Amino acid sequence: MTPALSQANGAILAKKDDINPRWYPSYHLAPQAGWMNDPNGLSWFDGYYHAFYQHYPHAPVWGPMHWGHARSRDMVNWEHLPIVLAPEGAEDKDGCYSGSAVVDGDQLALIYTGHKFHGQPCDDNLFQVQCLATSRDGVSFQREGMVLDTPLGVHHFRDPKVWREGEQWFMVVGARVDDIGEVQLYRSDDLRQWEYAGVIGRADADMGYMWECPDFFPLGDQRVLMFSPQGMAAKGYANRNLFQSGYMTGQWQIGGEFNVEQPFQEMDHGHDFYAPQSFETPDGRRIVIGWLAMWESPMPEQADGWAGMLSLPRELSLSAQGKLRMNPVKELESLRGEPRPWSVSELKDQAVTVETHAEAMEVCLEWDLSQSRAETFGLRLGKGASIHVDSQSQRLVLERDYPEFGLCGYRSVPLPAGDILSLRIFIDRSSIEVFVNAGEYSLSSRIYPAMDDRQLTLFSQHGQALVHQAQAWVLAD
């Protein structure tokens, strides 16, 4: 282990037992201490799922990026492993930025962005290059240096996603070219020598100045281009976060252009979901995990010695209309305790407490929209969070109200068509993830309830609401 890695891992060992656990997640992957952002290198290798992530081990703030590492047999129970990359080479002296992992024979290969300044930190002195590190055991990695240099005249060039197709390797990289976001394509025979193969996608005038964390994969009979655009303006209910994460679908063949059939759509409609990355499981499922936080947003857990977590793993599918659906992976059901039916069928201008302390819980809740006339009805967590129907706007709303932390406001989606509104809700100590009508929409947000403010309450205001079905499970960590 290099001195930089020893120092980084030593910092975690020194700090991890001192964090305040009040908001530390029960069943989401989070750093043992320090800072976490983008998921990296999601992969299956040597009998384990591997999740790497952007990490600063020395403090719960963004700093020179390292790669943290955890592995799991089931995508649910994670084992923390030593940090694998630290900024210590000429090519990554100012940070080991996001990237991906692929299995190459008997090796796991990490392809990541080396971040470096030539002189004082500023855009004109910034150079981002793509680097390689390999491992035979999936734990200790050998750095192999730069494999793709910064294109001439480009400074923001990062977040490589690599995959194999036919006899070649392909890589997409996010770029900022003349203040317009684009995704560039490269190909290689050996992961070490890369040649430019064109542009997969480029922003229109209102689609942002930088496309981060691109991913490009087949799903059903479509190709999905997933990315996180920076610089998109809000429009009505859409694009309300500082930065977005979304996708386009279309057709692509090697050597051809990506023909977009479904234009950009947001992937998650809550306050906190960024930089998603996908991978394929051994049984052929396409899984995506994102960062459950948002840039330049308050993170109260920083006062507790840690910051950031990853979303639940979600299985992707395509609807008949060609839109992505996201549903929690089936493995999460292994966390369930005994079912707890809620014996509430009708609410009329009332609130009924159904759980007194929801700290780690899954809820399945169905509302009968055809028989519900209340102006507002839904589920409230303590005083600060709710997922409710606004009948006047005909939208499903996820609202949080923690003014003491500067985290207030709501996000929403249209009410799905049909008489039954089906919600699958995952509550952890500082997060809520809502999946609507079998993955038609999802809304994910961080929450910060006090320890004595975690009761769950069903409510209706100004009219009647009918519960079609409701039950919950306590989730064991």
Short mmCIF file of C-alpha atoms in Angstrom, two decimals:
data_model
loop_
_atom_site.label_atom_id
_atom_site.label_comp_id
_atom_site.label_asym_id
_atom_site.label_seq_id
_atom_site.Cartn_x
_atom_site.Cartn_y
_atom_site.Cartn_z
CA MET A 1 0.00 0.00 0.00
CA THR A 2 1.37 3.42 -0.94
CA PRO A 3 1.93 6.16 1.67
CA ALA A 4 -1.04 8.15 0.34
CA LEU A 5 -3.35 5.13 0.61
CA SER A 6 -2.03 4.28 4.06
CA GLN A 7 -2.73 7.82 5.21
CA ALA A 8 -6.24 7.76 3.71
CA ASN A 9 -7.17 4.42 5.24
CA GLY A 10 -5.67 5.48 8.56
CA ALA A 11 -7.91 8.55 8.58
CA ILE A 12 -11.00 6.35 8.22
CA LEU A 13 -9.90 4.01 11.02
CA ALA A 14 -9.30 6.99 13.29
CA LYS A 15 -12.66 8.64 12.59
CA LYS A 16 -15.24 5.94 11.88
CA ASP A 17 -16.09 5.09 15.50
CA ASP A 18 -16.66 8.73 16.38
CA ILE A 19 -19.42 9.63 13.92
CA ASN A 20 -22.84 10.55 15.28
CA PRO A 21 -25.23 7.79 14.09
CA ARG A 22 -28.49 9.77 14.35
CA TRP A 23 -28.87 10.07 10.56
CA TYR A 24 -26.40 7.42 9.45
CA PRO A 25 -28.28 5.04 7.13
CA SER A 26 -29.36 1.61 8.27
CA TYR A 27 -29.40 -0.08 4.85
CA HIS A 28 -27.95 2.39 2.34
CA LEU A 29 -24.27 2.43 1.45
CA ALA A 30 -22.50 5.42 3.02
CA PRO A 31 -18.87 6.19 3.90
CA GLN A 32 -17.59 4.97 7.24
CA ALA A 33 -16.43 8.55 7.78
CA GLY A 34 -15.66 11.53 5.57
CA TRP A 35 -17.26 12.50 2.28
CA MET A 36 -18.96 10.44 -0.46
CA ASN A 37 -20.37 11.47 -3.83
CA ASP A 38 -20.68 9.69 -7.21
CA PRO A 39 -20.88 5.89 -7.43
CA ASN A 40 -18.02 4.52 -9.54
CA GLY A 41 -16.95 1.19 -10.96
CA LEU A 42 -20.19 -0.70 -10.29
CA SER A 43 -19.48 -4.27 -11.35
CA TRP A 44 -19.64 -8.01 -10.66
CA PHE A 45 -16.27 -9.71 -10.18
CA ASP A 46 -15.07 -12.88 -8.46
CA GLY A 47 -18.39 -13.59 -6.74
CA TYR A 48 -19.05 -10.07 -5.44
CA TYR A 49 -20.83 -6.92 -6.46
CA HIS A 50 -18.34 -4.06 -6.22
CA ALA A 51 -19.24 -0.44 -5.55
CA PHE A 52 -16.51 2.17 -5.67
CA TYR A 53 -17.30 5.82 -4.99
CA GLN A 54 -15.88 9.31 -4.94
CA HIS A 55 -14.48 9.79 -1.45
CA TYR A 56 -12.60 12.26 0.70
CA PRO A 57 -11.54 10.37 3.83
CA HIS A 58 -9.99 13.21 5.79
CA ALA A 59 -13.12 15.30 6.44
CA PRO A 60 -16.87 15.27 5.63
CA VAL A 61 -16.38 17.83 2.86
CA TRP A 62 -15.54 17.63 -0.82
CA GLY A 63 -11.77 17.50 -1.26
CA PRO A 64 -9.12 15.86 -3.48
CA MET A 65 -11.00 12.79 -4.63
CA HIS A 66 -10.09 9.23 -3.68
CA TRP A 67 -11.92 6.02 -4.60
CA GLY A 68 -13.67 4.34 -1.69
CA HIS A 69 -14.67 0.68 -2.05
CA ALA A 70 -17.28 -1.75 -0.74
CA ARG A 71 -18.45 -5.16 -1.90
CA SER A 72 -21.53 -7.30 -1.42
CA ARG A 73 -22.88 -10.72 -2.26
CA ASP A 74 -26.42 -9.39 -2.71
CA MET A 75 -26.37 -5.58 -3.31
CA VAL A 76 -27.93 -5.20 0.15
CA ASN A 77 -25.32 -6.05 2.80
CA TRP A 78 -22.10 -4.18 2.08
CA GLU A 79 -18.59 -4.84 3.40
CA HIS A 80 -16.27 -1.82 3.49
CA LEU A 81 -12.84 -2.45 1.99
CA PRO A 82 -9.67 -0.33 1.92
CA ILE A 83 -9.58 2.77 -0.27
CA VAL A 84 -8.13 1.80 -3.66
CA LEU A 85 -7.09 5.09 -5.31
CA ALA A 86 -5.55 8.26 -3.92
CA PRO A 87 -4.36 11.34 -5.86
CA GLU A 88 -0.66 10.57 -5.92
CA GLY A 89 0.49 10.38 -9.54
CA ALA A 90 1.50 12.98 -12.10
CA GLU A 91 -1.68 12.19 -14.02
CA ASP A 92 -4.11 12.48 -11.06
CA LYS A 93 -2.29 14.65 -8.52
CA ASP A 94 -5.38 16.81 -7.84
CA GLY A 95 -7.97 14.04 -7.74
CA CYS A 96 -9.04 10.60 -8.89
CA TYR A 97 -12.38 11.48 -10.45
CA SER A 98 -15.29 9.29 -11.49
CA GLY A 99 -15.08 6.31 -13.80
CA SER A 100 -16.13 2.71 -14.32
CA ALA A 101 -14.94 -0.89 -14.00
CA VAL A 102 -14.87 -3.83 -16.41
CA VAL A 103 -13.79 -7.44 -16.14
CA ASP A 104 -10.89 -8.16 -18.49
CA GLY A 105 -10.09 -11.86 -18.34
CA ASP A 106 -9.08 -12.58 -14.75
CA GLN A 107 -8.65 -8.91 -13.87
CA LEU A 108 -10.92 -6.13 -12.69
CA ALA A 109 -9.95 -2.94 -14.49
CA LEU A 110 -10.79 0.55 -13.22
CA ILE A 111 -10.91 3.34 -15.80
CA TYR A 112 -11.09 6.75 -14.14
CA THR A 113 -10.40 10.43 -14.69
CA GLY A 114 -7.11 11.86 -13.51
CA HIS A 115 -7.67 15.48 -12.48
CA LYS A 116 -4.70 17.85 -12.52
CA PHE A 117 -3.82 21.50 -12.80
CA HIS A 118 -0.74 22.75 -14.60
CA GLY A 119 -0.11 25.77 -12.39
CA GLN A 120 -2.74 27.65 -10.39
CA PRO A 121 -6.20 26.01 -10.21
CA CYS A 122 -8.33 27.52 -13.00
CA ASP A 123 -10.07 26.24 -16.10
CA ASP A 124 -7.24 27.30 -18.43
CA ASN A 125 -4.79 25.21 -16.39
CA LEU A 126 -7.12 22.21 -15.96
CA PHE A 127 -6.36 18.93 -17.71
CA GLN A 128 -8.47 15.80 -17.23
CA VAL A 129 -7.11 12.52 -18.58
CA GLN A 130 -8.36 8.93 -18.46
CA CYS A 131 -6.34 6.45 -16.40
CA LEU A 132 -6.22 2.70 -15.75
CA ALA A 133 -5.70 0.56 -12.65
CA THR A 134 -6.02 -3.25 -12.53
CA SER A 135 -6.44 -5.98 -9.92
CA ARG A 136 -6.52 -9.77 -9.81
CA ASP A 137 -8.22 -10.00 -6.42
CA GLY A 138 -10.62 -7.03 -6.64
CA VAL A 139 -9.08 -5.48 -3.51
CA SER A 140 -5.54 -4.27 -4.29
CA PHE A 141 -4.99 -2.34 -7.53
CA GLN A 142 -1.95 -1.64 -9.65
CA ARG A 143 -1.93 1.81 -11.23
CA GLU A 144 -1.02 1.80 -14.94
CA GLY A 145 -1.17 5.54 -15.58
CA MET A 146 -2.80 7.58 -18.34
CA VAL A 147 -4.41 5.77 -21.28
CA LEU A 148 -6.19 8.72 -22.95
CA ASP A 149 -4.98 12.32 -22.97
CA THR A 150 -7.11 15.48 -22.90
CA PRO A 151 -8.35 16.45 -26.40
CA LEU A 152 -6.79 19.59 -27.80
CA GLY A 153 -8.59 22.71 -26.61
CA VAL A 154 -10.78 20.84 -24.09
CA HIS A 155 -10.40 21.15 -20.33
CA HIS A 156 -13.48 19.38 -18.90
CA PHE A 157 -13.23 15.76 -20.07
CA ARG A 158 -14.24 13.18 -17.49
CA ASP A 159 -16.21 10.24 -16.13
CA PRO A 160 -15.37 7.41 -18.57
CA LYS A 161 -17.83 4.50 -18.89
CA VAL A 162 -16.34 1.43 -20.58
CA TRP A 163 -17.97 -1.70 -21.97
CA ARG A 164 -17.14 -4.51 -24.37
CA GLU A 165 -19.08 -5.09 -27.57
CA GLY A 166 -18.06 -7.68 -30.12
CA GLU A 167 -14.27 -7.79 -30.25
CA GLN A 168 -13.64 -4.25 -29.03
CA TRP A 169 -13.84 -2.08 -25.96
CA PHE A 170 -15.85 1.15 -26.13
CA MET A 171 -15.78 4.17 -23.87
CA VAL A 172 -18.02 7.22 -23.53
CA VAL A 173 -16.64 10.34 -21.85
CA GLY A 174 -18.43 13.54 -20.81
CA ALA A 175 -16.99 16.73 -22.27
CA ARG A 176 -17.48 20.48 -22.31
CA VAL A 177 -16.68 21.80 -25.78
CA ASP A 178 -17.20 25.53 -26.40
CA ASP A 179 -19.42 25.61 -23.30
CA ILE A 180 -21.71 22.95 -24.74
CA GLY A 181 -22.11 19.53 -23.18
CA GLU A 182 -21.43 16.42 -25.21
CA VAL A 183 -20.63 12.71 -24.92
CA GLN A 184 -17.63 11.49 -26.91
CA LEU A 185 -17.05 7.89 -28.00
CA TYR A 186 -13.72 6.03 -28.11
CA ARG A 187 -12.71 2.44 -28.90
CA SER A 188 -9.80 0.15 -28.09
CA ASP A 189 -8.54 -3.39 -28.54
CA ASP A 190 -6.78 -3.61 -25.17
CA LEU A 191 -8.04 -0.86 -22.77
CA ARG A 192 -4.69 0.92 -23.16
CA GLN A 193 -4.67 2.40 -26.66
CA TRP A 194 -7.82 4.39 -27.52
CA GLU A 195 -8.96 6.06 -30.72
CA TYR A 196 -11.67 8.68 -31.17
CA ALA A 197 -14.89 7.30 -32.68
CA GLY A 198 -17.19 10.31 -32.78
CA VAL A 199 -19.86 12.03 -30.70
CA ILE A 200 -22.78 10.07 -29.27
CA GLY A 201 -24.77 13.10 -28.18
CA ARG A 202 -24.45 16.88 -28.00
CA ALA A 203 -26.51 19.46 -26.14
CA ASP A 204 -28.94 21.80 -27.79
CA ALA A 205 -28.94 25.40 -26.58
CA ASP A 206 -30.99 24.61 -23.46
CA MET A 207 -29.45 21.23 -22.60
CA GLY A 208 -26.50 22.36 -20.52
CA TYR A 209 -22.82 23.28 -20.71
CA MET A 210 -21.44 19.95 -19.40
CA TRP A 211 -22.74 16.35 -19.57
CA GLU A 212 -21.28 14.47 -16.60
CA CYS A 213 -21.23 10.75 -15.82
CA PRO A 214 -22.41 9.38 -19.19
CA ASP A 215 -23.51 5.78 -19.58
CA PHE A 216 -24.55 4.03 -22.78
CA PHE A 217 -26.14 0.59 -22.70
CA PRO A 218 -28.71 -1.67 -24.39
CA LEU A 219 -32.09 -2.24 -22.78
CA GLY A 220 -34.71 -4.29 -24.58
CA ASP A 221 -34.61 -3.21 -28.22
CA GLN A 222 -33.31 0.26 -27.38
CA ARG A 223 -30.05 2.00 -26.53
CA VAL A 224 -30.08 4.22 -23.48
CA LEU A 225 -27.84 7.27 -23.13
CA MET A 226 -27.86 8.22 -19.46
CA PHE A 227 -26.06 11.35 -18.23
CA SER A 228 -26.14 14.23 -15.76
CA PRO A 229 -26.36 17.59 -17.51
CA GLN A 230 -25.16 20.73 -15.79
CA GLY A 231 -26.69 24.07 -16.70
CA MET A 232 -30.30 23.16 -17.55
CA ALA A 233 -32.88 25.78 -16.59
CA ALA A 234 -36.01 24.81 -14.66
CA LYS A 235 -39.23 24.68 -16.66
CA GLY A 236 -42.42 24.46 -14.66
CA TYR A 237 -42.24 21.30 -12.57
CA ALA A 238 -39.23 19.96 -14.50
CA ASN A 239 -35.50 20.36 -13.77
CA ARG A 240 -36.03 21.88 -10.34
CA ASN A 241 -32.71 20.71 -8.88
CA LEU A 242 -29.43 22.51 -9.38
CA PHE A 243 -28.26 19.66 -11.64
CA GLN A 244 -30.30 16.90 -13.23
CA SER A 245 -29.91 13.23 -14.12
CA GLY A 246 -31.72 11.76 -17.09
CA TYR A 247 -31.67 9.76 -20.26
CA MET A 248 -32.50 9.50 -23.94
CA THR A 249 -33.39 6.30 -25.80
CA GLY A 250 -32.89 5.40 -29.45
CA GLN A 251 -31.03 3.15 -31.87
CA TRP A 252 -27.30 2.66 -32.38
CA GLN A 253 -25.05 0.28 -34.26
CA ILE A 254 -21.26 0.16 -34.12
CA GLY A 255 -19.88 2.69 -36.57
CA GLY A 256 -23.16 4.60 -36.82
CA GLU A 257 -24.82 7.53 -35.10
CA PHE A 258 -27.08 7.39 -32.08
CA ASN A 259 -30.58 8.11 -33.42
CA VAL A 260 -32.66 9.51 -30.57
CA GLU A 261 -36.28 8.36 -30.42
CA GLN A 262 -37.15 9.40 -26.85
CA PRO A 263 -35.83 12.87 -25.94
CA PHE A 264 -34.36 13.75 -22.56
CA GLN A 265 -36.36 12.67 -19.51
CA GLU A 266 -35.47 13.08 -15.84
CA MET A 267 -34.79 9.76 -14.12
CA ASP A 268 -35.80 10.67 -10.58
CA HIS A 269 -38.06 13.53 -9.54
CA GLY A 270 -37.04 14.05 -5.91
CA HIS A 271 -34.61 16.56 -4.41
CA ASP A 272 -31.59 14.24 -4.37
CA PHE A 273 -30.43 11.95 -7.17
CA TYR A 274 -27.29 12.53 -9.23
CA ALA A 275 -24.54 10.82 -11.20
CA PRO A 276 -26.27 7.42 -11.68
CA GLN A 277 -24.21 4.56 -13.06
CA SER A 278 -25.44 1.21 -14.35
CA PHE A 279 -24.08 -2.31 -14.55
CA GLU A 280 -25.32 -5.77 -15.49
CA THR A 281 -25.84 -8.57 -12.97
CA PRO A 282 -24.85 -12.18 -13.69
CA ASP A 283 -28.52 -12.98 -14.40
CA GLY A 284 -28.79 -10.20 -16.98
CA ARG A 285 -30.55 -7.43 -15.08
CA ARG A 286 -29.54 -3.82 -15.71
CA ILE A 287 -29.08 -2.12 -12.32
CA VAL A 288 -28.56 1.57 -11.60
CA ILE A 289 -27.34 3.32 -8.44
CA GLY A 290 -27.09 7.09 -7.95
CA TRP A 291 -25.74 9.57 -5.41
CA LEU A 292 -28.50 10.38 -2.94
CA ALA A 293 -27.55 14.04 -2.49
CA MET A 294 -27.26 17.23 -4.53
CA TRP A 295 -24.43 19.66 -5.13
CA GLU A 296 -24.52 22.96 -3.24
CA SER A 297 -27.30 21.72 -0.99
CA PRO A 298 -27.03 21.73 2.83
CA MET A 299 -25.83 18.42 4.26
CA PRO A 300 -26.55 18.48 8.02
CA GLU A 301 -24.80 15.15 8.56
CA GLN A 302 -21.47 16.88 7.98
CA ALA A 303 -21.67 17.95 11.62
CA ASP A 304 -21.73 14.24 12.49
CA GLY A 305 -18.46 13.32 10.75
CA TRP A 306 -19.78 11.93 7.45
CA ALA A 307 -21.58 13.14 4.32
CA GLY A 308 -23.37 11.50 1.39
CA MET A 309 -24.85 8.11 0.61
CA LEU A 310 -25.83 6.04 -2.41
CA SER A 311 -29.36 5.29 -3.51
CA LEU A 312 -30.89 1.86 -3.35
CA PRO A 313 -29.97 -0.34 -6.32
CA ARG A 314 -32.75 -0.19 -8.90
CA GLU A 315 -33.59 -2.52 -11.74
CA LEU A 316 -34.25 -0.82 -15.07
CA SER A 317 -36.86 -1.78 -17.63
CA LEU A 318 -38.63 -0.07 -20.52
CA SER A 319 -42.34 0.68 -20.64
CA ALA A 320 -44.40 0.04 -23.75
CA GLN A 321 -43.95 3.76 -24.50
CA GLY A 322 -40.16 3.44 -24.39
CA LYS A 323 -39.67 5.19 -21.04
CA LEU A 324 -37.41 3.94 -18.26
CA ARG A 325 -38.94 2.32 -15.22
CA MET A 326 -36.93 1.92 -12.01
CA ASN A 327 -37.83 -0.54 -9.27
CA PRO A 328 -35.89 -1.58 -6.14
CA VAL A 329 -33.98 -4.82 -6.67
CA LYS A 330 -35.74 -7.94 -5.41
CA GLU A 331 -32.87 -8.68 -3.01
CA LEU A 332 -34.06 -5.85 -0.75
CA GLU A 333 -36.99 -8.03 0.32
CA SER A 334 -34.50 -10.04 2.39
CA LEU A 335 -34.41 -7.13 4.86
CA ARG A 336 -38.09 -7.41 5.69
CA GLY A 337 -39.32 -8.45 9.11
CA GLU A 338 -42.87 -9.60 9.71
CA PRO A 339 -45.53 -7.70 7.72
CA ARG A 340 -47.44 -5.05 9.65
CA PRO A 341 -50.89 -4.48 8.07
CA TRP A 342 -52.41 -1.05 8.60
CA SER A 343 -56.09 -1.31 9.44
CA VAL A 344 -57.12 2.01 7.92
CA SER A 345 -59.55 2.08 5.01
CA GLU A 346 -61.21 5.50 5.09
CA LEU A 347 -60.05 8.94 6.18
CA LYS A 348 -62.24 12.04 6.31
CA ASP A 349 -60.60 15.24 7.49
CA GLN A 350 -58.50 13.29 9.94
CA ALA A 351 -55.02 11.98 10.71
CA VAL A 352 -54.30 8.45 11.96
CA THR A 353 -50.90 7.43 13.34
CA VAL A 354 -49.97 4.02 11.91
CA GLU A 355 -46.36 3.70 13.14
CA THR A 356 -44.81 5.40 16.13
CA HIS A 357 -41.17 5.23 15.02
CA ALA A 358 -40.16 4.78 11.40
CA GLU A 359 -36.36 4.62 11.24
CA ALA A 360 -35.77 1.81 8.73
CA MET A 361 -38.98 0.78 7.05
CA GLU A 362 -40.62 -0.22 3.78
CA VAL A 363 -44.22 0.79 3.12
CA CYS A 364 -46.58 -0.46 0.41
CA LEU A 365 -49.55 1.87 0.15
CA GLU A 366 -52.39 2.00 -2.37
CA TRP A 367 -54.93 4.81 -2.63
CA ASP A 368 -58.26 4.49 -4.44
CA LEU A 369 -58.23 7.63 -6.55
CA SER A 370 -61.68 6.97 -7.97
CA GLN A 371 -63.22 7.27 -4.50
CA SER A 372 -60.92 9.90 -2.94
CA ARG A 373 -62.25 13.46 -3.00
CA ALA A 374 -60.03 15.15 -0.42
CA GLU A 375 -58.07 18.16 -1.58
CA THR A 376 -54.92 16.68 -0.02
CA PHE A 377 -54.25 13.20 1.34
CA GLY A 378 -51.22 11.04 1.94
CA LEU A 379 -48.55 9.84 4.37
CA ARG A 380 -46.62 12.11 6.72
CA LEU A 381 -43.32 11.33 8.48
CA GLY A 382 -43.10 13.41 11.62
CA LYS A 383 -43.55 17.12 11.08
CA GLY A 384 -41.03 17.49 8.28
CA ALA A 385 -41.80 15.16 5.36
CA SER A 386 -44.83 13.93 3.45
CA ILE A 387 -45.76 12.12 0.28
CA HIS A 388 -49.24 13.25 -0.67
CA VAL A 389 -51.76 13.79 -3.44
CA ASP A 390 -52.68 17.36 -4.39
CA SER A 391 -56.06 16.87 -6.05
CA GLN A 392 -56.22 20.43 -7.39
CA SER A 393 -52.97 20.17 -9.33
CA GLN A 394 -53.45 16.44 -9.97
CA ARG A 395 -49.93 15.70 -8.81
CA LEU A 396 -48.16 13.45 -6.34
CA VAL A 397 -45.96 15.58 -4.09
CA LEU A 398 -42.87 14.73 -2.02
CA GLU A 399 -42.39 17.60 0.40
CA ARG A 400 -39.77 18.23 3.07
CA ASP A 401 -39.70 21.04 5.59
CA TYR A 402 -36.56 21.33 7.72
CA PRO A 403 -36.06 25.10 7.96
CA GLU A 404 -33.45 24.71 10.70
CA PHE A 405 -31.21 23.08 8.06
CA GLY A 406 -32.27 25.17 5.06
CA LEU A 407 -33.98 22.21 3.41
CA CYS A 408 -37.55 23.07 2.45
CA GLY A 409 -39.70 22.69 -0.66
CA TYR A 410 -41.35 20.04 -2.74
CA ARG A 411 -40.94 17.97 -5.89
CA SER A 412 -43.80 16.33 -7.76
CA VAL A 413 -44.95 14.14 -10.64
CA PRO A 414 -48.30 13.88 -12.47
CA LEU A 415 -50.79 11.45 -11.01
CA PRO A 416 -50.60 8.27 -13.07
CA ALA A 417 -53.66 7.24 -15.06
CA GLY A 418 -56.00 4.68 -13.48
CA ASP A 419 -58.04 4.30 -10.32
CA ILE A 420 -55.30 2.95 -8.02
CA LEU A 421 -52.21 4.90 -6.99
CA SER A 422 -49.59 2.38 -5.84
CA LEU A 423 -46.64 3.58 -3.76
CA ARG A 424 -43.63 1.64 -2.54
CA ILE A 425 -41.79 3.78 -0.01
CA PHE A 426 -38.37 3.14 1.57
CA ILE A 427 -37.59 5.17 4.68
CA ASP A 428 -34.12 5.23 6.22
CA ARG A 429 -32.71 7.42 8.96
CA SER A 430 -32.06 10.33 6.59
CA SER A 431 -33.67 9.41 3.28
CA ILE A 432 -36.94 8.56 1.60
CA GLU A 433 -37.29 6.87 -1.80
CA VAL A 434 -40.72 6.57 -3.40
CA PHE A 435 -41.53 4.30 -6.34
CA VAL A 436 -44.83 5.02 -8.07
CA ASN A 437 -47.01 2.49 -9.90
CA ALA A 438 -44.38 -0.21 -10.44
CA GLY A 439 -41.59 2.22 -11.27
CA GLU A 440 -43.38 4.64 -13.57
CA TYR A 441 -41.87 7.43 -11.49
CA SER A 442 -39.48 7.67 -8.55
CA LEU A 443 -38.84 10.50 -6.10
CA SER A 444 -35.83 10.41 -3.77
CA SER A 445 -34.91 12.95 -1.11
CA ARG A 446 -32.82 13.34 2.02
CA ILE A 447 -34.72 13.99 5.25
CA TYR A 448 -33.54 15.01 8.73
CA PRO A 449 -36.16 14.21 11.39
CA ALA A 450 -35.39 14.42 15.07
CA MET A 451 -35.22 11.10 16.89
CA ASP A 452 -38.59 11.75 18.57
CA ASP A 453 -40.26 12.92 15.35
CA ARG A 454 -40.49 9.74 13.28
CA GLN A 455 -44.13 8.74 13.54
CA LEU A 456 -45.98 7.80 10.35
CA THR A 457 -49.44 9.29 9.89
CA LEU A 458 -52.07 8.77 7.20
CA PHE A 459 -54.12 11.91 6.65
CA SER A 460 -56.78 13.61 4.55
CA GLN A 461 -57.68 17.29 4.44
CA HIS A 462 -60.91 18.81 3.14
CA GLY A 463 -62.64 15.63 2.15
CA GLN A 464 -62.52 11.84 2.08
CA ALA A 465 -59.68 9.54 0.99
CA LEU A 466 -59.88 5.76 0.66
CA VAL A 467 -56.98 3.44 1.36
CA HIS A 468 -57.16 0.45 -0.96
CA GLN A 469 -54.35 -1.47 0.76
CA ALA A 470 -51.52 -0.71 3.19
CA GLN A 471 -48.80 -2.55 5.06
CA ALA A 472 -45.25 -2.01 6.25
CA TRP A 473 -42.12 -3.91 7.21
CA VAL A 474 -39.35 -2.97 9.57
CA LEU A 475 -36.07 -3.45 7.68
CA ALA A 476 -33.18 -5.09 9.49
CA ASP A 477 -29.68 -3.77 8.79
#
